[in-house]
Structures are given as structure tokens and as C-alpha cells.
Amino acid sequence: MPTVLGQNQYGKAETRVVRVTREGPVHHIRDLNVSIALSGAMDDVHTRGSNAGVLPTDTTKNTVFAFAKEYGIASAEEFAVRLARHFVSQQETIHTARIRVEEYGWDRIPATGGAAHSFVRRGQETRTAQVTYDGDGESWQVLSGLKGLVVMNTTDSEFHGYVKDRYTTLPETRDRILATEVNAFWRHAGRPEGEKPDWDASYERTRGHLLAAFAGTYSLSLQQTLYAMGSRVVDQEPGIDEIRLSLPNKHHFLADLRPFGLDNDNEVYFAADRPYGLIEATVLRDGATAAVPVDLTNLP
Ligand SMILES: O=c1[nH]c(=O)c2[nH]c(=O)[nH]c2[nH]1
């Protein structure tokens, strides 16, 4: 039976681009997920295998990074309009461009001197709690926590001086983005009986310590930042003896714009979602015994 080609489109889906704009020490970020679908005179590639009219999807991805550098990202709409106009006007075979953009909102982390380059992603976190008790007053275990608290520093992060073996390719860096999703559980000392504890206030303070330590730490590794975050909680909260932190390193790689004759002075990043480094540790009050589960992934 003869066949005909129906509706078709192609392009690069989900290019994750982060654009940093610096006004001295004050940084601004736009964080987009851009999906491009192009259509037009594409019969030949489907039916005859001729690529003569095909602009590679890889090129469409590169265009996203190059435009982020050259024009900045004033808004999702403006950026998408510019891309759509470019593809349709530059390539004869492309008649229609559909650009979809998701934008992730970030707020500045308040309350620290370093907040000008420190951000927390809007509306992501979940507060968690786990209580166990077997009738014996000594057995109370109250854990409070959070997951999905996504934070970013656009400077004050370095990573160098690490072990290099024959498989190491990572370049050393003196200025990188440090971003992570904070997943944490902390254990309250003592019993929850007696004077009614104000759990909500305790949660807000602890969350505040985590954010302030993330923003305020000049980081030589995510491990160092983790320890600073945990220590701040235990130091500042006498009622918390232990905190377990699980921090995925949300890597942001500088987009290589040299092939297009553009420099990239820490302005345009590719936000990779996987694989990711996973940095996990417990921070304890000296003398306390570790009791928070090591693996937080399947907890509430
Ligand atoms: O902060 C970091 N810690 C690491 O252990 C590590 N490993 C890596 O490749 N990048 C990073 N970054």
C-alpha cells in the first residue's frame, strides 16, 4: 500500500540554558528550558534520506546558547520570538517554528551579605517529618526535614587541587556556579513532651540557617559547603543534635561559544540534569550518637 508523510516536526527538546548577568557584585539569572520544533519542506529527509534541507537539531541547541550570550534573555517570550524568527527567516526549508519555553523562577536568598549572587528556586520545597515512639519515654525520635530546596550561587565557588588519574578530564575552576537541591533530616534532642515545642518556628529557623550558610560560604567544594550548612544548624540550634544532608551537585557547564566567535565570561551555562555528583554527610554535635537514617532517598 502506498504511504504518504503526514504532519512532521523536529528540533531539540529541553535545552537547559542559564544566563547570568553581572552588575558588579549583583548578579541576575534567567533559567530556561527551551524546546524547538521546526517544520516545512521535510519530505526528502523522511522519504529519500536526503539531509540537504535539514538544519541539525544540534545547531538549534547551539543557537539557544549563542542567542543567550548575544542578546541576553529579557523574557521567555522575547527570547522565543527571536529564535522563531531566526529559524524561519534563515532557512528556506523551515516554514514554521514552534518554540516552547519553561522558565524556572528564582528568588534572592535574604539575610546575608552574600545574597547578591545567591538564589533559591521558587516553590520547590517540601517539608517533611518522621516520628517514632514505642511507649518508652526514652525512645522518642523526632526528625524534621525538607527536600527539594534548590539553591544556587553564581560565584564564590571553586573546585581544584583534586586527585587526577588517567581518566580525569575535569578542568580545574576558580569560579563556577554551585547549585544543589537540599535534602535534609535533622534530629531533635530530648523528648517532645513538656512545654509544647514550636515546631514551625524551629523549621523556619533551621531552613534559614541552611540558606544563610549556603549563601555565605565561599566554597572550595560542595562537601565543604555541606559541612558549613550542617554545622551552622547544630551550632545555632541547641535543640538539634544531628543533621543529615544529601546534596546533588546540579552541574552547570559553561557553554562553549568559541566556535561562533563569542567569548563566555561566566555568562551562559548548560544546566545538566544527570549524571550528578551526590554529596552526603551527617553533621553531629560532638558526643552525640548518629541516628538519622543514612539513606534519605526513600524517606517521606
Ligand atoms: O564540589 C565538588 N565536589 C566533588 O567531589 C566534585 N567532583 C566533581 O567532579 N566536581 C565536584 N565538585
Short mmCIF file of C-alpha atoms and ligand atoms in Angstrom, two decimals:
data_model
loop_
_atom_site.label_atom_id
_atom_site.label_comp_id
_atom_site.label_asym_id
_atom_site.label_seq_id
_atom_site.Cartn_x
_atom_site.Cartn_y
_atom_site.Cartn_z
CA MET A 1 0.00 0.00 0.00
CA PRO A 2 1.39 3.44 -0.79
CA THR A 3 2.02 5.75 2.12
CA VAL A 4 2.30 9.48 2.46
CA LEU A 5 4.05 11.51 5.08
CA GLY A 6 1.73 13.31 7.47
CA GLN A 7 2.45 16.14 9.91
CA ASN A 8 6.06 16.15 10.97
CA GLN A 9 8.35 18.35 13.02
CA TYR A 10 11.78 18.14 14.53
CA GLY A 11 14.16 20.09 16.72
CA LYS A 12 16.00 19.96 20.03
CA ALA A 13 13.81 19.46 23.07
CA GLU A 14 14.65 20.74 26.54
CA THR A 15 17.79 22.78 26.12
CA ARG A 16 18.55 23.95 29.65
CA VAL A 17 20.15 27.34 29.49
CA VAL A 18 21.06 29.59 32.42
CA ARG A 19 22.07 33.18 31.68
CA VAL A 20 23.93 35.14 34.35
CA THR A 21 24.14 38.92 34.06
CA ARG A 22 26.52 40.71 36.38
CA GLU A 23 26.15 44.26 37.60
CA GLY A 24 29.27 44.35 39.72
CA PRO A 25 28.62 42.13 42.71
CA VAL A 26 24.88 41.95 41.98
CA HIS A 27 24.03 39.03 39.71
CA HIS A 28 20.79 38.35 37.84
CA ILE A 29 19.76 34.98 36.44
CA ARG A 30 17.31 33.64 33.89
CA ASP A 31 16.82 29.90 33.82
CA LEU A 32 15.00 28.40 30.84
CA ASN A 33 14.11 25.06 29.34
CA VAL A 34 13.75 25.65 25.60
CA SER A 35 12.15 23.19 23.18
CA ILE A 36 12.28 23.81 19.46
CA ALA A 37 10.03 22.17 16.84
CA LEU A 38 10.64 23.06 13.19
CA SER A 39 8.58 22.03 10.19
CA GLY A 40 8.43 22.77 6.50
CA ALA A 41 9.78 21.12 3.36
CA MET A 42 10.95 17.95 5.07
CA ASP A 43 9.64 15.27 2.70
CA ASP A 44 13.07 14.42 1.32
CA VAL A 45 14.69 13.55 4.62
CA HIS A 46 11.85 11.22 5.52
CA THR A 47 11.23 9.56 2.19
CA ARG A 48 14.64 9.64 0.48
CA GLY A 49 17.11 10.08 3.31
CA SER A 50 18.39 13.38 1.95
CA ASN A 51 19.55 15.76 4.66
CA ALA A 52 20.07 18.66 2.28
CA GLY A 53 17.23 20.67 3.83
CA VAL A 54 17.86 19.68 7.45
CA LEU A 55 19.29 22.14 9.92
CA PRO A 56 20.65 19.78 12.59
CA THR A 57 18.88 19.77 15.94
CA ASP A 58 22.35 20.20 17.44
CA THR A 59 22.59 23.54 15.63
CA THR A 60 19.26 24.64 17.07
CA LYS A 61 20.62 23.89 20.55
CA ASN A 62 23.77 25.89 19.84
CA THR A 63 21.64 28.78 18.64
CA VAL A 64 19.90 28.88 22.01
CA PHE A 65 23.23 29.27 23.83
CA ALA A 66 24.64 31.76 21.31
CA PHE A 67 21.49 33.93 21.43
CA ALA A 68 21.55 33.85 25.23
CA LYS A 69 25.04 35.32 25.05
CA GLU A 70 24.47 37.80 22.23
CA TYR A 71 21.05 39.15 23.14
CA GLY A 72 20.56 38.07 26.74
CA ILE A 73 17.23 36.75 27.97
CA ALA A 74 14.92 39.67 28.66
CA SER A 75 11.89 37.37 28.89
CA ALA A 76 10.84 33.92 27.77
CA GLU A 77 8.60 35.45 25.12
CA GLU A 78 11.18 37.79 23.67
CA PHE A 79 13.77 35.03 23.53
CA ALA A 80 11.34 32.64 21.82
CA VAL A 81 10.24 35.28 19.29
CA ARG A 82 13.87 35.90 18.34
CA LEU A 83 14.57 32.19 17.88
CA ALA A 84 11.41 31.56 15.86
CA ARG A 85 12.10 34.48 13.56
CA HIS A 86 15.70 33.33 13.08
CA PHE A 87 14.90 29.77 12.04
CA VAL A 88 12.10 30.69 9.68
CA SER A 89 13.90 33.60 8.06
CA GLN A 90 17.31 31.93 7.74
CA GLN A 91 16.36 28.51 6.38
CA GLU A 92 14.33 28.16 3.23
CA THR A 93 13.13 24.67 4.11
CA ILE A 94 11.83 25.74 7.51
CA HIS A 95 8.37 27.27 7.24
CA THR A 96 7.19 27.07 10.83
CA ALA A 97 8.99 27.22 14.13
CA ARG A 98 7.36 26.45 17.44
CA ILE A 99 9.44 27.45 20.44
CA ARG A 100 8.26 26.34 23.84
CA VAL A 101 9.85 27.75 26.95
CA GLU A 102 9.56 26.82 30.57
CA GLU A 103 11.06 29.36 32.90
CA TYR A 104 12.12 28.49 36.43
CA GLY A 105 11.74 31.34 38.89
CA TRP A 106 14.42 32.17 41.43
CA ASP A 107 14.32 34.49 44.44
CA ARG A 108 17.28 36.02 46.16
CA ILE A 109 18.32 34.39 49.41
CA PRO A 110 17.65 37.06 52.01
CA ALA A 111 19.53 37.91 55.16
CA THR A 112 23.18 37.55 54.23
CA GLY A 113 25.79 39.90 52.90
CA GLY A 114 26.44 37.44 50.09
CA ALA A 115 22.87 37.42 48.85
CA ALA A 116 23.70 39.37 45.68
CA HIS A 117 24.73 36.16 43.95
CA SER A 118 22.70 33.61 45.95
CA PHE A 119 19.32 32.35 44.84
CA VAL A 120 16.62 29.92 45.91
CA ARG A 121 14.24 28.37 43.41
CA ARG A 122 10.64 29.37 43.81
CA GLY A 123 8.06 26.92 45.09
CA GLN A 124 10.04 23.71 45.08
CA GLU A 125 10.48 22.50 48.60
CA THR A 126 8.55 20.04 50.69
CA ARG A 127 8.70 19.99 54.46
CA THR A 128 8.93 16.52 55.99
CA ALA A 129 8.72 14.91 59.44
CA GLN A 130 9.14 11.43 60.85
CA VAL A 131 8.32 10.47 64.43
CA THR A 132 8.96 7.10 66.06
CA TYR A 133 7.95 6.05 69.58
CA ASP A 134 7.47 2.67 71.25
CA GLY A 135 5.91 3.73 74.55
CA ASP A 136 9.18 4.19 76.37
CA GLY A 137 9.79 7.89 77.00
CA GLU A 138 13.43 7.49 76.07
CA SER A 139 12.54 6.14 72.66
CA TRP A 140 11.13 9.28 71.11
CA GLN A 141 12.77 10.17 67.85
CA VAL A 142 11.54 13.30 66.12
CA LEU A 143 13.05 14.08 62.76
CA SER A 144 12.21 17.22 60.83
CA GLY A 145 13.37 17.85 57.33
CA LEU A 146 12.93 19.22 53.90
CA LYS A 147 13.50 18.09 50.36
CA GLY A 148 13.67 19.84 47.05
CA LEU A 149 15.05 23.16 48.31
CA VAL A 150 17.02 24.22 45.22
CA VAL A 151 19.72 26.86 45.68
CA MET A 152 22.38 28.46 43.52
CA ASN A 153 25.44 30.65 43.98
CA THR A 154 26.62 32.25 40.74
CA THR A 155 30.10 32.89 42.15
CA ASP A 156 32.26 32.28 45.25
CA SER A 157 32.70 28.64 44.28
CA GLU A 158 35.93 26.98 43.14
CA PHE A 159 36.96 23.39 42.57
CA HIS A 160 40.61 22.47 42.06
CA GLY A 161 43.51 20.60 43.61
CA TYR A 162 41.73 17.24 43.37
CA VAL A 163 43.22 13.86 42.55
CA LYS A 164 43.96 13.32 38.87
CA ASP A 165 44.32 9.86 37.41
CA ARG A 166 44.42 8.75 33.79
CA TYR A 167 40.64 9.10 33.49
CA THR A 168 40.36 12.62 34.89
CA THR A 169 39.29 15.22 32.34
CA LEU A 170 37.51 17.77 34.57
CA PRO A 171 39.14 21.19 34.21
CA GLU A 172 40.02 22.99 37.42
CA THR A 173 37.92 26.05 38.06
CA ARG A 174 38.35 29.17 40.21
CA ASP A 175 34.86 30.46 39.55
CA ARG A 176 31.88 28.25 38.89
CA ILE A 177 28.19 28.05 39.60
CA LEU A 178 27.41 26.00 42.67
CA ALA A 179 23.85 24.69 42.69
CA THR A 180 22.22 21.96 44.68
CA GLU A 181 18.91 20.62 45.90
CA VAL A 182 18.95 20.48 49.66
CA ASN A 183 17.53 17.27 51.09
CA ALA A 184 17.91 17.10 54.85
CA PHE A 185 16.67 15.49 58.01
CA TRP A 186 17.59 16.76 61.44
CA ARG A 187 17.02 15.10 64.80
CA HIS A 188 15.63 16.93 67.79
CA ALA A 189 17.31 16.27 71.10
CA GLY A 190 15.24 15.17 74.11
CA ARG A 191 11.56 14.38 74.34
CA PRO A 192 8.75 16.24 72.62
CA GLU A 193 6.75 16.25 75.88
CA GLY A 194 6.52 19.04 78.43
CA GLU A 195 6.39 22.59 77.15
CA LYS A 196 4.84 22.49 73.72
CA PRO A 197 7.66 22.84 71.20
CA ASP A 198 7.11 25.34 68.42
CA TRP A 199 7.92 23.07 65.50
CA ASP A 200 7.00 25.65 62.88
CA ALA A 201 9.38 28.25 64.29
CA SER A 202 12.11 25.64 64.63
CA TYR A 203 11.64 24.63 60.99
CA GLU A 204 11.81 28.21 59.75
CA ARG A 205 14.95 28.93 61.71
CA THR A 206 16.65 25.75 60.50
CA ARG A 207 15.73 26.43 56.90
CA GLY A 208 17.10 29.94 57.38
CA HIS A 209 20.40 28.59 58.72
CA LEU A 210 20.73 26.24 55.75
CA LEU A 211 20.13 29.06 53.28
CA ALA A 212 22.38 31.52 55.09
CA ALA A 213 25.24 29.03 55.30
CA PHE A 214 24.88 28.09 51.64
CA ALA A 215 24.88 31.73 50.58
CA GLY A 216 27.58 32.86 52.98
CA THR A 217 30.16 30.13 52.45
CA TYR A 218 32.97 30.75 49.99
CA SER A 219 33.11 27.22 48.66
CA LEU A 220 36.08 25.11 47.64
CA SER A 221 33.81 22.08 47.23
CA LEU A 222 30.20 21.12 47.78
CA GLN A 223 31.48 18.91 50.60
CA GLN A 224 32.80 21.99 52.38
CA THR A 225 29.52 23.83 51.83
CA LEU A 226 27.59 20.84 53.18
CA TYR A 227 29.64 20.80 56.36
CA ALA A 228 29.18 24.55 56.80
CA MET A 229 25.41 24.17 56.41
CA GLY A 230 25.15 21.31 58.88
CA SER A 231 27.46 22.95 61.40
CA ARG A 232 25.50 26.15 61.36
CA VAL A 233 22.30 24.30 62.21
CA VAL A 234 23.85 22.35 65.09
CA ASP A 235 25.74 25.41 66.38
CA GLN A 236 22.74 27.72 66.29
CA GLU A 237 20.01 25.32 67.38
CA PRO A 238 20.66 23.82 70.83
CA GLY A 239 17.67 21.50 70.35
CA ILE A 240 19.13 19.83 67.26
CA ASP A 241 21.92 17.30 67.78
CA GLU A 242 22.31 15.88 64.32
CA ILE A 243 21.57 16.69 60.69
CA ARG A 244 21.91 14.52 57.63
CA LEU A 245 22.32 16.29 54.28
CA SER A 246 22.03 14.82 50.82
CA LEU A 247 23.14 17.34 48.17
CA PRO A 248 23.11 16.53 44.48
CA ASN A 249 25.61 18.71 42.65
CA LYS A 250 23.47 20.31 39.97
CA HIS A 251 26.22 20.86 37.44
CA HIS A 252 26.25 23.99 35.30
CA PHE A 253 28.76 23.74 32.47
CA LEU A 254 29.95 26.82 30.63
CA ALA A 255 28.58 26.70 27.09
CA ASP A 256 31.44 26.63 24.58
CA LEU A 257 30.72 29.58 22.31
CA ARG A 258 34.20 29.82 20.76
CA PRO A 259 33.12 28.07 17.53
CA PHE A 260 30.76 31.03 16.96
CA GLY A 261 33.40 33.66 17.70
CA LEU A 262 31.82 34.51 21.05
CA ASP A 263 33.51 34.57 24.42
CA ASN A 264 31.77 33.32 27.53
CA ASP A 265 32.87 35.13 30.63
CA ASN A 266 30.76 33.03 33.02
CA GLU A 267 27.54 34.22 31.41
CA VAL A 268 25.90 31.29 29.61
CA TYR A 269 25.64 27.85 31.18
CA PHE A 270 24.22 24.49 30.24
CA ALA A 271 22.33 23.12 33.24
CA ALA A 272 22.87 19.36 33.11
CA ASP A 273 20.34 17.21 34.94
CA ARG A 274 22.24 13.91 35.00
CA PRO A 275 24.53 12.36 35.91
CA TYR A 276 25.13 14.43 39.01
CA GLY A 277 27.59 14.30 41.85
CA LEU A 278 25.86 13.30 45.08
CA ILE A 279 27.43 14.61 48.25
CA GLU A 280 26.03 13.26 51.52
CA ALA A 281 27.12 13.54 55.13
CA THR A 282 25.93 13.75 58.71
CA VAL A 283 26.97 16.60 60.98
CA LEU A 284 26.67 15.89 64.72
CA ARG A 285 27.04 17.73 67.96
CA ASP A 286 30.28 16.49 69.49
CA GLY A 287 29.42 13.48 71.65
CA ALA A 288 26.04 12.81 70.01
CA THR A 289 25.29 9.40 68.54
CA ALA A 290 24.23 9.25 64.91
CA ALA A 291 20.65 8.06 64.49
CA VAL A 292 19.25 9.74 61.36
CA PRO A 293 18.99 7.22 58.51
CA VAL A 294 21.92 7.41 56.11
CA ASP A 295 19.77 6.99 53.00
CA LEU A 296 17.28 9.83 52.76
CA THR A 297 16.01 8.99 49.29
CA ASN A 298 13.08 6.79 50.33
CA LEU A 299 12.07 8.70 53.43
CA PRO A 300 8.94 10.86 53.32
O1 LIG B 1 32.23 20.22 44.86
C1 LIG B 1 32.58 19.24 44.20
N1 LIG B 1 32.97 18.11 44.85
C2 LIG B 1 33.37 16.99 44.19
O2 LIG B 1 33.73 15.95 44.81
C3 LIG B 1 33.37 17.04 42.79
N2 LIG B 1 33.68 16.13 41.82
C4 LIG B 1 33.48 16.73 40.62
O3 LIG B 1 33.67 16.17 39.51
N3 LIG B 1 33.04 18.01 40.80
C5 LIG B 1 32.96 18.21 42.13
N4 LIG B 1 32.58 19.30 42.85
#
